[in-house]
Coordinates of N, CA and C and ligand atoms in Angstrom, one line a residue:
M1 N 112.4 97.2 115.0 CA 113.3 98.9 114.8 C 112.1 99.1 114.3
S2 N 110.6 98.7 112.8 CA 110.3 99.7 112.1 C 109.2 99.3 113.1
D3 N 108.8 99.2 114.1 CA 107.4 99.6 115.2 C 107.9 101.0 115.5
G4 N 107.5 101.7 115.4 CA 107.7 103.5 116.2 C 108.5 104.5 115.3
A5 N 108.7 103.5 113.9 CA 110.0 104.0 113.5 C 109.2 105.2 112.3
D6 N 110.5 106.2 111.5 CA 109.7 107.2 110.8 C 110.0 106.3 109.8
I7 N 109.8 105.6 108.9 CA 110.6 105.2 107.3 C 109.3 106.2 106.6
T8 N 110.5 106.6 105.7 CA 109.6 107.3 104.3 C 110.1 107.3 103.2
L9 N 110.0 107.9 102.5 CA 110.3 107.9 100.9 C 110.5 109.0 99.6
L10 N 112.0 109.4 100.4 CA 111.9 111.0 99.1 C 112.9 111.2 98.0
P11 N 111.9 111.6 97.1 CA 112.6 111.7 96.2 C 114.6 112.2 95.6
A12 N 114.7 111.4 95.7 CA 116.4 111.8 95.5 C 116.2 112.1 94.6
D13 N 117.9 112.8 94.8 CA 118.2 114.6 94.0 C 119.4 113.4 94.2
E14 N 120.5 115.3 93.3 CA 122.2 115.1 92.5 C 123.2 114.3 94.2
A15 N 122.6 115.5 95.1 CA 122.9 115.1 96.7 C 123.3 113.8 96.7
D16 N 122.2 112.9 97.0 CA 122.6 111.8 97.4 C 123.7 110.5 96.5
I17 N 123.2 111.5 95.3 CA 124.8 110.8 94.6 C 125.3 109.9 95.4
W18 N 126.8 109.7 95.6 CA 128.0 109.4 96.7 C 127.4 108.6 98.1
D19 N 126.3 108.5 98.5 CA 125.4 108.0 99.3 C 124.8 106.7 98.7
V20 N 124.1 106.8 97.4 CA 123.8 105.8 96.5 C 124.8 104.6 96.4
L21 N 126.2 105.4 95.6 CA 127.1 104.2 95.2 C 127.7 103.3 96.9
A22 N 127.2 104.0 97.8 CA 127.9 103.7 99.2 C 127.1 102.3 99.2
W23 N 126.3 102.6 99.1 CA 124.6 101.6 99.5 C 124.7 100.5 98.3
R24 N 125.0 100.6 96.9 CA 125.3 100.0 96.5 C 126.0 98.9 96.2
N25 N 127.9 99.8 96.7 CA 128.9 98.4 97.0 C 129.2 97.6 97.7
Q26 N 127.8 98.1 99.4 CA 127.8 97.3 100.9 C 128.0 96.0 99.9
P27 N 128.8 95.0 100.1 CA 128.8 93.1 99.6 C 127.6 92.7 100.2
H28 N 126.3 92.6 100.8 CA 125.2 92.5 101.1 C 124.4 92.5 100.2
V29 N 124.5 94.6 99.1 CA 123.7 94.4 98.9 C 123.9 94.0 96.9
R30 N 125.5 94.0 96.8 CA 125.9 93.7 95.3 C 125.7 92.4 95.0
D31 N 125.6 91.7 96.2 CA 126.0 89.9 96.3 C 124.3 89.5 95.6
N32 N 123.1 90.2 95.8 CA 121.7 90.2 95.0 C 121.6 90.7 94.0
M33 N 122.9 91.5 93.4 CA 122.2 92.3 92.5 C 123.1 91.7 90.5
Y34 N 121.8 91.4 89.6 CA 122.5 91.3 88.7 C 124.6 91.4 88.6
T35 N 124.7 92.3 88.8 CA 126.2 93.2 88.4 C 126.4 93.1 90.1
A36 N 127.7 92.0 90.4 CA 128.2 91.5 91.6 C 129.9 93.2 91.7
D37 N 130.7 93.3 90.7 CA 131.2 94.0 90.9 C 131.5 95.5 91.6
P38 N 131.9 95.6 92.4 CA 132.3 97.1 93.0 C 131.9 97.5 92.1
I39 N 131.0 99.3 91.3 CA 131.1 99.8 90.4 C 131.7 101.1 90.7
S40 N 132.3 101.7 90.0 CA 133.2 102.6 89.7 C 132.5 104.0 90.1
R41 N 133.2 105.1 90.7 CA 132.2 106.7 90.3 C 131.6 107.2 88.9
D42 N 133.3 106.4 88.3 CA 132.6 107.3 86.8 C 131.4 106.2 86.6
T43 N 131.2 105.2 86.9 CA 130.5 104.4 86.4 C 129.0 104.3 86.9
H44 N 129.3 104.9 88.2 CA 127.6 105.0 88.6 C 127.4 106.9 88.4
E45 N 128.5 108.1 88.5 CA 128.1 109.2 87.4 C 127.7 108.6 86.6
A46 N 127.2 108.5 85.9 CA 126.6 107.9 84.2 C 125.3 107.9 84.8
W47 N 125.1 106.2 85.4 CA 124.6 106.2 85.9 C 123.4 106.7 86.7
F48 N 124.0 107.8 87.7 CA 122.8 108.4 88.5 C 122.4 109.8 87.8
S49 N 123.2 110.5 86.6 CA 122.5 111.4 86.3 C 121.1 110.8 85.1
A50 N 122.0 109.8 84.7 CA 121.0 109.8 83.7 C 119.5 109.0 83.9
A51 N 119.7 108.7 85.4 CA 118.8 107.8 86.1 C 117.7 109.6 86.3
L52 N 118.1 109.6 87.0 CA 117.8 111.5 87.5 C 117.0 112.1 86.7
A53 N 117.7 111.6 85.3 CA 116.5 112.4 84.5 C 115.7 112.1 83.6
D54 N 115.5 110.6 83.6 CA 114.7 109.4 82.4 C 113.4 109.5 83.4
P55 N 112.6 110.4 82.4 CA 111.1 110.3 82.6 C 110.5 108.3 83.3
A56 N 110.9 107.3 82.7 CA 110.4 105.9 82.5 C 111.1 105.6 83.8
R57 N 111.7 106.2 84.5 CA 112.6 106.0 86.5 C 112.0 107.0 87.2
E58 N 112.1 106.2 88.4 CA 111.3 107.2 89.4 C 112.5 106.6 90.6
L59 N 113.0 107.2 91.4 CA 114.4 107.0 92.3 C 113.6 107.6 94.0
W60 N 113.7 107.1 94.6 CA 113.5 107.4 95.7 C 114.3 106.7 97.4
I61 N 114.6 108.1 98.4 CA 115.8 107.6 99.1 C 114.9 107.0 99.8
I62 N 115.6 105.9 101.0 CA 114.6 105.3 102.3 C 115.5 105.6 103.4
A63 N 114.6 106.7 104.1 CA 115.1 107.3 105.3 C 114.3 106.5 106.6
V64 N 115.3 106.9 107.4 CA 114.6 105.4 108.7 C 114.9 106.8 109.7
N65 N 114.1 107.5 111.0 CA 114.1 108.4 111.4 C 114.7 109.7 110.9
G66 N 114.7 109.5 109.7 CA 115.5 110.8 109.4 C 116.9 110.8 108.9
T67 N 117.4 109.2 108.9 CA 118.6 108.7 108.1 C 118.5 108.5 107.1
K68 N 119.1 108.8 106.0 CA 119.0 108.0 104.8 C 119.7 106.5 104.3
C69 N 119.0 105.5 104.8 CA 119.6 104.7 104.0 C 119.2 103.4 102.9
G70 N 118.7 103.6 102.1 CA 118.8 102.8 101.0 C 118.1 103.3 99.6
L71 N 117.8 102.7 98.9 CA 116.9 103.3 97.1 C 116.4 102.1 97.0
V72 N 114.9 103.0 96.2 CA 114.1 102.2 95.9 C 113.9 102.8 94.5
T73 N 114.2 101.8 93.0 CA 113.9 102.6 91.6 C 112.5 102.3 91.1
L74 N 112.0 102.5 90.4 CA 110.9 102.0 89.7 C 111.3 102.7 88.5
T75 N 111.4 101.3 87.4 CA 112.4 101.1 85.8 C 110.6 101.2 85.1
D76 N 111.1 101.2 83.6 CA 110.5 101.1 82.8 C 108.8 101.8 82.8
I77 N 108.5 102.8 83.5 CA 107.4 102.9 84.0 C 107.0 103.3 82.8
V78 N 105.2 103.3 81.8 CA 105.0 102.7 80.8 C 103.1 103.5 81.9
R79 N 103.2 105.2 81.2 CA 102.0 105.6 81.4 C 101.1 105.1 81.0
T80 N 100.3 105.0 79.8 CA 99.5 104.2 79.4 C 99.1 103.4 79.8
P81 N 98.0 103.1 79.4 CA 97.4 101.6 79.6 C 97.8 100.2 78.5
P82 N 97.7 98.9 78.9 CA 98.1 99.1 80.1 C 99.3 99.2 81.1
S83 N 99.7 100.0 81.6 CA 100.4 100.4 82.4 C 101.0 99.6 83.4
S84 N 102.7 100.0 83.6 CA 103.3 99.0 84.6 C 104.6 99.6 84.8
C85 N 105.2 98.6 85.9 CA 107.0 99.9 85.7 C 107.1 97.9 86.8
S86 N 109.0 97.9 87.0 CA 109.9 97.2 87.6 C 110.6 98.3 88.4
W87 N 110.9 97.0 89.6 CA 111.4 98.0 90.7 C 111.8 97.2 91.4
A88 N 113.2 97.7 92.2 CA 113.9 97.1 93.2 C 114.4 98.2 94.6
F89 N 115.0 97.5 95.5 CA 115.6 98.2 96.8 C 116.1 97.6 97.6
Y90 N 117.4 98.2 98.2 CA 118.1 97.7 99.1 C 118.5 98.9 100.0
I91 N 118.8 98.0 101.1 CA 119.2 99.3 102.3 C 121.0 99.3 102.3
G92 N 121.4 99.7 102.4 CA 123.2 100.5 102.5 C 123.6 99.8 103.9
D93 N 122.7 100.0 104.9 CA 122.9 99.8 106.1 C 122.6 98.5 106.9
L94 N 123.3 98.0 107.4 CA 123.2 96.7 107.9 C 122.5 96.3 109.1
G95 N 123.1 97.4 109.8 CA 121.9 97.6 110.9 C 120.6 97.4 111.3
V96 N 120.1 98.1 109.7 CA 119.5 98.5 109.9 C 118.1 97.1 109.0
V97 N 119.2 96.3 108.2 CA 118.4 94.9 107.4 C 118.0 94.1 108.3
G98 N 117.1 93.5 107.9 CA 116.3 92.2 109.1 C 115.8 92.6 110.2
K99 N 114.6 93.9 110.5 CA 114.4 94.6 111.0 C 112.8 95.3 110.7
G100 N 112.8 95.0 109.7 CA 111.1 95.3 109.4 C 111.0 96.2 108.6
V101 N 111.6 97.0 108.3 CA 112.3 98.7 107.6 C 111.4 98.3 106.5
G102 N 112.3 96.7 105.6 CA 112.3 96.5 104.6 C 111.1 95.7 103.9
S103 N 110.5 95.4 104.7 CA 108.7 95.3 105.0 C 107.7 96.3 104.5
A104 N 108.0 98.1 106.1 CA 107.4 98.8 105.8 C 107.3 99.4 104.5
V105 N 108.7 99.1 104.0 CA 109.2 100.1 102.4 C 108.5 99.6 101.8
E106 N 108.1 98.3 101.7 CA 107.0 97.7 100.3 C 105.9 97.9 100.5
T107 N 105.3 98.4 101.8 CA 104.4 98.9 102.4 C 103.6 100.0 101.1
Q108 N 104.8 100.8 101.2 CA 104.7 102.7 100.8 C 104.7 102.3 99.6
V109 N 105.8 101.4 99.0 CA 105.9 101.4 97.6 C 104.4 100.2 96.8
L110 N 104.0 99.6 97.7 CA 102.9 99.4 96.3 C 101.9 100.9 96.6
D111 N 101.8 101.3 97.7 CA 100.8 102.2 97.6 C 101.2 103.5 96.6
R112 N 102.2 103.8 96.3 CA 102.8 105.0 95.3 C 102.1 104.6 94.3
V113 N 103.0 103.2 94.3 CA 102.3 102.8 92.5 C 101.0 102.2 92.1
F114 N 100.2 101.9 93.4 CA 99.2 101.8 93.1 C 98.2 102.7 93.0
A115 N 98.2 103.3 94.2 CA 97.2 104.4 94.6 C 98.1 106.0 94.2
T116 N 98.6 106.1 93.8 CA 99.1 108.0 93.4 C 99.6 107.3 91.9
L117 N 100.3 106.5 91.6 CA 100.7 106.8 90.2 C 99.6 105.8 89.3
K118 N 99.1 105.3 90.0 CA 97.8 104.3 89.7 C 97.9 103.2 88.6
L119 N 99.3 102.6 88.5 CA 99.6 101.9 87.4 C 98.8 100.8 87.5
D120 N 99.0 99.5 86.2 CA 98.4 98.5 86.4 C 98.3 97.5 87.1
V121 N 100.4 97.1 86.2 CA 101.2 95.9 87.4 C 102.7 96.2 87.6
L122 N 103.0 95.7 88.4 CA 104.2 96.1 89.3 C 105.1 94.7 89.4
R123 N 106.1 94.9 89.2 CA 107.1 93.5 88.1 C 108.5 93.8 89.0
C124 N 108.7 92.2 89.2 CA 110.7 93.1 89.7 C 110.9 91.4 89.0
E125 N 112.3 91.2 89.3 CA 113.4 90.0 89.3 C 113.8 89.5 90.6
V126 N 113.9 88.8 90.8 CA 114.9 88.4 92.3 C 115.6 86.9 92.1
L127 N 117.0 87.4 92.2 CA 117.8 86.0 91.8 C 117.2 84.6 92.9
A128 N 117.4 83.4 92.3 CA 116.9 82.3 93.0 C 116.6 82.0 93.7
F129 N 118.7 82.3 94.8 CA 118.9 82.2 95.7 C 118.0 83.0 96.6
N130 N 117.5 84.1 96.5 CA 117.2 85.3 97.4 C 115.6 85.3 98.2
A131 N 116.2 83.8 98.6 CA 114.8 83.4 99.3 C 114.1 84.1 100.3
P132 N 114.5 85.1 100.8 CA 114.1 86.1 101.6 C 113.3 87.0 101.0
V133 N 114.0 87.8 100.2 CA 113.3 88.8 99.2 C 111.7 88.1 98.7
I134 N 112.2 86.8 97.9 CA 111.2 86.2 97.0 C 109.7 85.9 98.2
G135 N 109.9 85.6 98.7 CA 108.6 85.3 100.4 C 108.8 86.9 101.3
L136 N 109.4 87.6 100.8 CA 109.0 88.9 101.1 C 107.8 89.3 99.7
H137 N 108.0 89.4 98.8 CA 107.4 89.8 98.1 C 105.7 89.3 98.0
K138 N 106.0 87.4 98.0 CA 104.9 87.0 98.1 C 103.8 87.1 99.5
K139 N 104.9 87.7 100.5 CA 103.3 88.4 101.7 C 102.5 89.3 100.9
F140 N 103.2 90.4 100.1 CA 102.7 91.1 99.3 C 101.6 91.0 98.5
G141 N 101.6 89.4 98.6 CA 100.8 89.1 96.6 C 101.3 89.3 95.6
F142 N 102.5 89.2 95.6 CA 103.3 89.1 94.1 C 103.2 87.5 93.8
E143 N 103.2 87.1 92.9 CA 103.1 86.3 92.4 C 104.8 85.8 91.1
Q144 N 105.0 84.3 91.2 CA 105.5 84.4 89.9 C 105.3 84.5 89.0
S145 N 105.5 84.9 87.3 CA 104.8 85.0 86.7 C 106.4 84.5 85.6
G146 N 107.2 84.0 85.7 CA 108.3 83.4 85.2 C 109.8 83.1 85.4
R147 N 110.7 83.0 84.9 CA 111.8 82.7 85.3 C 113.0 82.5 84.1
I148 N 113.6 83.0 84.5 CA 115.0 83.5 83.9 C 116.2 82.6 83.4
E149 N 116.3 81.7 83.2 CA 116.6 80.4 83.9 C 118.8 81.6 83.2
N150 N 119.4 81.1 83.6 CA 121.1 81.4 84.0 C 121.2 83.2 83.3
R151 N 120.6 83.7 84.3 CA 120.3 85.2 84.4 C 121.8 85.6 84.0
I152 N 122.4 85.2 85.1 CA 123.2 85.6 85.1 C 124.6 84.3 85.8
T153 N 125.8 84.9 85.2 CA 127.2 83.7 85.5 C 127.7 84.2 87.0
R154 N 127.7 83.8 87.4 CA 129.0 83.6 89.2 C 129.8 82.5 90.0
D155 N 130.9 82.7 89.7 CA 131.6 82.0 89.8 C 131.6 80.7 89.2
G156 N 131.0 80.9 88.1 CA 130.8 79.4 86.8 C 129.8 78.9 87.1
D157 N 129.0 79.5 87.6 CA 127.4 78.4 87.9 C 126.3 79.9 87.2
G158 N 125.2 79.0 86.5 CA 124.2 80.0 85.6 C 123.3 79.9 86.8
I159 N 122.6 81.0 87.2 CA 122.1 81.2 88.2 C 120.6 81.7 87.8
D160 N 119.6 81.4 88.0 CA 118.7 81.6 87.6 C 118.3 83.3 88.3
A161 N 116.9 83.8 87.6 CA 115.9 84.8 88.3 C 114.5 84.3 88.3
I162 N 114.3 85.3 89.8 CA 112.2 84.6 89.2 C 111.9 86.1 88.8
C163 N 111.1 86.0 88.4 CA 109.6 86.9 87.7 C 108.8 87.3 88.8
L164 N 108.4 88.2 89.6 CA 107.6 88.3 89.8 C 106.1 89.7 89.6
E165 N 105.2 89.4 90.0 CA 104.6 90.4 89.3 C 103.2 90.7 90.5
L166 N 102.9 91.8 90.2 CA 101.5 92.0 91.3 C 100.7 92.9 90.3
T167 N 99.2 92.7 90.7 CA 97.9 93.5 89.5 C 97.7 94.6 90.5
R168 N 97.3 95.7 90.2 CA 96.8 96.4 91.0 C 94.9 96.4 91.4
E169 N 94.7 95.1 90.5 CA 93.2 94.6 91.0 C 93.8 93.7 92.6
R170 N 94.9 93.0 92.0 CA 95.3 92.6 93.4 C 95.2 92.7 94.8
W171 N 96.2 93.8 94.3 CA 96.8 95.1 95.7 C 95.4 95.2 96.4
R172 N 94.5 95.6 95.4 CA 93.2 95.9 96.0 C 92.4 95.3 96.5
A173 N 92.1 94.2 96.2 CA 91.4 93.6 96.5 C 91.7 93.1 97.9
R174 N 93.2 92.8 98.5 CA 94.2 92.7 99.6 C 93.4 93.8 100.6
Q175 N 93.7 94.8 99.9 CA 93.4 95.8 100.9 C 92.0 95.6 101.6
E176 N 91.3 95.5 100.5 CA 89.6 95.6 101.0 C 89.2 93.9 101.7
A177 N 90.1 93.3 102.0 CA 90.1 91.9 102.5 C 90.4 92.2 104.0
Ligands
COA212 C1 115.7 93.8 100.1 C2 115.7 94.2 101.8 C3 115.7 96.4 101.6 C4 114.7 94.0 102.7 O1 114.8 94.9 103.6 P1 114.6 94.4 105.0 O2 115.3 95.3 106.6 O3 115.7 93.2 105.2 O4 113.3 93.6 105.2 P2 112.6 93.2 106.4 O5 113.2 93.1 107.8 O6 111.8 93.9 106.8 O7 112.4 91.8 106.2 C5 111.7 91.6 104.9 C6 111.4 89.8 104.8 O8 112.7 89.4 104.5 C7 112.6 88.3 105.3 N1 114.4 88.5 105.8 C8 114.7 89.1 106.6 N2 115.9 88.9 106.7 C9 116.5 88.2 107.1 C10 117.4 87.0 107.1 N3 118.3 87.3 108.0 N4 117.2 85.5 107.0 C11 115.9 85.2 106.8 N5 115.0 85.6 106.3 C12 115.4 86.9 106.6 C13 111.4 88.0 106.5 O9 110.5 86.6 105.8 C14 111.1 88.9 106.2 O10 109.6 88.9 106.4 P3 108.7 88.3 107.4 O11 108.3 90.2 107.6 O12 107.7 87.9 107.3 O13 109.7 87.6 108.4 C15 117.1 93.9 102.4 O14 117.1 93.0 103.0 C16 118.3 94.5 101.4 O15 119.1 95.5 100.9 N6 118.8 93.5 100.9 C17 119.9 93.9 99.8 C18 119.7 93.3 98.3 C19 118.5 93.1 98.1 O16 118.4 91.4 98.1 N7 117.3 93.5 97.2 C20 116.1 93.2 96.8 C21 117.0 92.8 95.1 S1 115.9 94.0 94.1

Protein backbone atom coordinates (compact mmCIF):
# COMPACT_ATOMS: atom_id res chain seq x y z
CA MET A 1 0.00 0.00 0.00
CA SER A 2 2.78 2.43 0.83
CA ASP A 3 4.14 2.15 -2.73
CA GLY A 4 2.96 5.29 -4.45
CA ALA A 5 0.73 6.26 -1.53
CA ASP A 6 0.83 9.86 -0.33
CA ILE A 7 1.81 9.58 3.34
CA THR A 8 2.01 12.84 5.26
CA LEU A 9 2.37 14.06 8.83
CA LEU A 10 0.10 16.99 9.67
CA PRO A 11 0.17 19.07 12.86
CA ALA A 12 -2.70 17.93 15.10
CA ASP A 13 -5.30 20.49 16.12
CA GLU A 14 -8.49 20.64 18.21
CA ALA A 15 -10.59 19.27 15.35
CA ASP A 16 -8.70 15.94 15.50
CA ILE A 17 -9.69 15.20 19.09
CA TRP A 18 -12.35 12.51 18.54
CA ASP A 19 -10.56 10.81 15.65
CA VAL A 20 -7.52 10.41 17.88
CA LEU A 21 -9.65 8.87 20.66
CA ALA A 22 -11.25 6.44 18.21
CA TRP A 23 -7.82 5.29 16.96
CA ARG A 24 -6.35 5.06 20.47
CA ASN A 25 -9.29 2.92 21.62
CA GLN A 26 -8.93 0.32 18.86
CA PRO A 27 -8.05 -3.05 20.48
CA HIS A 28 -4.94 -3.54 18.29
CA VAL A 29 -3.65 -0.16 19.51
CA ARG A 30 -4.70 -0.44 23.17
CA ASP A 31 -3.09 -3.86 23.48
CA ASN A 32 0.31 -2.37 22.67
CA MET A 33 0.05 0.66 24.99
CA TYR A 34 0.91 0.86 28.68
CA THR A 35 -2.77 1.56 29.41
CA ALA A 36 -4.90 -1.05 27.67
CA ASP A 37 -8.29 -0.09 29.09
CA PRO A 38 -10.53 1.99 26.82
CA ILE A 39 -10.05 5.70 27.47
CA SER A 40 -13.13 7.80 28.31
CA ARG A 41 -14.06 10.97 26.45
CA ASP A 42 -13.43 13.09 29.57
CA THR A 43 -9.99 11.62 30.20
CA HIS A 44 -9.08 12.01 26.54
CA GLU A 45 -10.35 15.60 26.37
CA ALA A 46 -8.13 16.59 29.30
CA TRP A 47 -5.12 14.74 27.88
CA PHE A 48 -5.54 16.06 24.34
CA SER A 49 -5.88 19.74 25.20
CA ALA A 50 -2.96 19.54 27.65
CA ALA A 51 -0.85 17.74 25.03
CA LEU A 52 -1.60 20.35 22.34
CA ALA A 53 -0.60 23.16 24.73
CA ASP A 54 2.58 21.46 25.98
CA PRO A 55 5.78 22.94 24.45
CA ALA A 56 7.61 19.70 25.29
CA ARG A 57 5.31 17.73 22.98
CA GLU A 58 4.44 17.56 19.30
CA LEU A 59 1.40 15.72 17.94
CA TRP A 60 1.32 14.82 14.27
CA ILE A 61 -1.58 13.20 12.46
CA ILE A 62 -0.73 10.45 9.95
CA ALA A 63 -2.65 10.89 6.68
CA VAL A 64 -2.64 8.31 3.87
CA ASN A 65 -3.88 9.61 0.52
CA GLY A 66 -5.54 12.47 2.40
CA THR A 67 -7.34 10.27 4.93
CA LYS A 68 -6.30 10.74 8.54
CA CYS A 69 -5.65 7.41 10.25
CA GLY A 70 -3.15 7.67 13.09
CA LEU A 71 -1.03 9.67 15.46
CA VAL A 72 2.66 10.32 16.14
CA THR A 73 3.55 11.85 19.49
CA LEU A 74 6.87 13.36 20.48
CA THR A 75 7.18 13.76 24.25
CA ASP A 76 9.71 15.12 26.72
CA ILE A 77 11.29 17.34 24.08
CA VAL A 78 14.50 18.89 25.41
CA ARG A 79 15.74 21.49 22.93
CA THR A 80 19.02 22.41 24.62
CA PRO A 81 22.11 20.18 24.30
CA PRO A 82 22.17 17.29 24.79
CA SER A 83 18.77 17.56 23.10
CA SER A 84 16.38 14.63 22.98
CA CYS A 85 12.81 13.42 22.88
CA SER A 86 10.76 10.25 23.05
CA TRP A 87 8.17 9.12 20.55
CA ALA A 88 5.34 6.69 19.92
CA PHE A 89 2.88 6.11 17.10
CA TYR A 90 -0.20 4.19 16.12
CA ILE A 91 -2.45 3.66 13.15
CA GLY A 92 -6.11 3.22 14.09
CA ASP A 93 -7.32 1.76 10.80
CA LEU A 94 -6.65 -2.00 10.63
CA GLY A 95 -7.06 -1.81 6.86
CA VAL A 96 -3.90 0.31 6.76
CA VAL A 97 -1.75 -1.51 9.35
CA GLY A 98 0.96 -3.88 8.17
CA LYS A 99 1.26 -2.58 4.61
CA GLY A 100 4.36 -0.45 4.91
CA VAL A 101 2.79 2.80 6.06
CA GLY A 102 4.46 2.54 9.49
CA SER A 103 7.89 2.26 7.85
CA ALA A 104 7.20 5.31 5.67
CA VAL A 105 6.04 7.24 8.74
CA GLU A 106 9.15 6.25 10.69
CA THR A 107 11.35 7.54 7.84
CA GLN A 108 9.55 10.91 8.02
CA VAL A 109 9.64 11.08 11.82
CA LEU A 110 13.41 10.50 11.89
CA ASP A 111 13.90 13.14 9.22
CA ARG A 112 11.90 15.70 11.21
CA VAL A 113 13.50 14.87 14.54
CA PHE A 114 17.08 14.87 13.31
CA ALA A 115 17.12 17.14 10.22
CA THR A 116 14.39 19.67 11.08
CA LEU A 117 14.33 19.80 14.89
CA LYS A 118 18.02 18.83 15.02
CA LEU A 119 17.66 16.85 18.22
CA ASP A 120 20.58 14.67 19.31
CA VAL A 121 18.80 11.56 20.60
CA LEU A 122 15.44 9.93 19.93
CA ARG A 123 14.11 7.36 22.40
CA CYS A 124 11.15 5.04 22.62
CA GLU A 125 9.80 2.26 24.79
CA VAL A 126 8.02 -0.76 23.38
CA LEU A 127 6.34 -3.58 25.29
CA ALA A 128 8.56 -6.67 25.07
CA PHE A 129 5.94 -8.77 23.27
CA ASN A 130 5.59 -6.21 20.45
CA ALA A 131 8.31 -7.86 18.36
CA PRO A 132 7.19 -6.38 15.00
CA VAL A 133 7.64 -2.83 16.28
CA ILE A 134 10.94 -3.58 18.05
CA GLY A 135 12.13 -5.07 14.73
CA LEU A 136 10.84 -2.04 12.83
CA HIS A 137 12.81 0.37 15.03
CA LYS A 138 15.98 -1.75 14.80
CA LYS A 139 15.63 -1.72 11.00
CA PHE A 140 15.95 2.08 11.25
CA GLY A 141 19.08 1.89 13.42
CA PHE A 142 17.61 2.01 16.92
CA GLU A 143 19.57 0.03 19.48
CA GLN A 144 18.34 -1.36 22.77
CA SER A 145 19.49 0.91 25.59
CA GLY A 146 17.70 -0.76 28.48
CA ARG A 147 14.87 -2.89 29.74
CA ILE A 148 12.29 -1.90 32.34
CA GLU A 149 11.25 -5.05 34.14
CA ASN A 150 7.55 -5.47 34.91
CA ARG A 151 6.74 -2.05 33.41
CA ILE A 152 3.08 -3.02 33.38
CA THR A 153 0.98 -5.83 34.81
CA ARG A 154 -1.56 -7.41 32.51
CA ASP A 155 -3.81 -10.33 33.38
CA GLY A 156 -1.65 -10.82 36.47
CA ASP A 157 1.62 -11.05 34.54
CA GLY A 158 4.45 -8.54 34.62
CA ILE A 159 5.45 -7.34 31.17
CA ASP A 160 8.79 -5.69 30.47
CA ALA A 161 9.35 -2.65 28.28
CA ILE A 162 12.29 -2.46 25.89
CA CYS A 163 14.05 0.93 25.75
CA LEU A 164 15.41 1.87 22.33
CA GLU A 165 17.54 4.78 21.27
CA LEU A 166 18.82 6.32 18.03
CA THR A 167 21.33 9.16 17.90
CA ARG A 168 21.49 11.82 15.21
CA GLU A 169 25.06 10.74 14.48
CA ARG A 170 24.03 7.17 13.75
CA TRP A 171 21.01 8.32 11.74
CA ARG A 172 23.21 10.60 9.65
CA ALA A 173 25.85 7.91 9.11
CA ARG A 174 23.15 5.54 7.86
CA GLN A 175 21.81 8.24 5.51
CA GLU A 176 25.27 8.66 4.01
CA ALA A 177 26.06 4.92 3.79
C1 LIG B 1 3.24 0.47 14.89
C2 LIG B 1 2.45 0.70 13.62
C3 LIG B 1 2.10 2.19 13.50
C4 LIG B 1 3.35 0.30 12.43
O1 LIG B 1 2.63 0.54 11.24
P1 LIG B 1 2.53 -0.57 10.10
O2 LIG B 1 1.83 0.06 8.96
O3 LIG B 1 2.02 -1.81 10.67
O4 LIG B 1 4.08 -0.76 9.73
P2 LIG B 1 4.68 -1.56 8.48
O5 LIG B 1 3.62 -2.19 7.65
O6 LIG B 1 5.65 -0.64 7.83
O7 LIG B 1 5.47 -2.75 9.20
C5 LIG B 1 6.54 -2.45 9.99
C6 LIG B 1 7.28 -3.73 10.37
O8 LIG B 1 6.47 -4.43 11.29
C7 LIG B 1 6.51 -5.81 10.99
N1 LIG B 1 5.15 -6.24 10.79
C8 LIG B 1 4.11 -5.52 10.33
N2 LIG B 1 3.00 -6.25 10.36
C9 LIG B 1 3.34 -7.45 10.86
C10 LIG B 1 2.63 -8.63 11.16
N3 LIG B 1 1.32 -8.74 10.94
N4 LIG B 1 3.30 -9.68 11.69
C11 LIG B 1 4.62 -9.59 11.89
N5 LIG B 1 5.35 -8.49 11.63
C12 LIG B 1 4.72 -7.45 11.13
C13 LIG B 1 7.40 -6.01 9.87
O9 LIG B 1 8.65 -6.37 10.42
C14 LIG B 1 7.52 -4.68 9.21
O10 LIG B 1 8.82 -4.49 8.78
P3 LIG B 1 9.29 -4.97 7.30
O11 LIG B 1 9.21 -3.72 6.49
O12 LIG B 1 10.66 -5.45 7.52
O13 LIG B 1 8.33 -6.00 6.83
C15 LIG B 1 1.13 -0.15 13.60
O14 LIG B 1 1.48 -1.51 13.49
C16 LIG B 1 0.29 0.07 14.84
O15 LIG B 1 -0.45 1.03 14.91
N6 LIG B 1 0.42 -0.84 15.83
C17 LIG B 1 -0.31 -0.70 17.09
C18 LIG B 1 0.32 0.35 18.00
C19 LIG B 1 1.77 0.08 18.30
O16 LIG B 1 2.21 -1.04 18.51
N7 LIG B 1 2.58 1.16 18.34
C20 LIG B 1 4.00 1.04 18.63
C21 LIG B 1 4.31 1.25 20.07
S1 LIG B 1 4.19 2.97 20.43
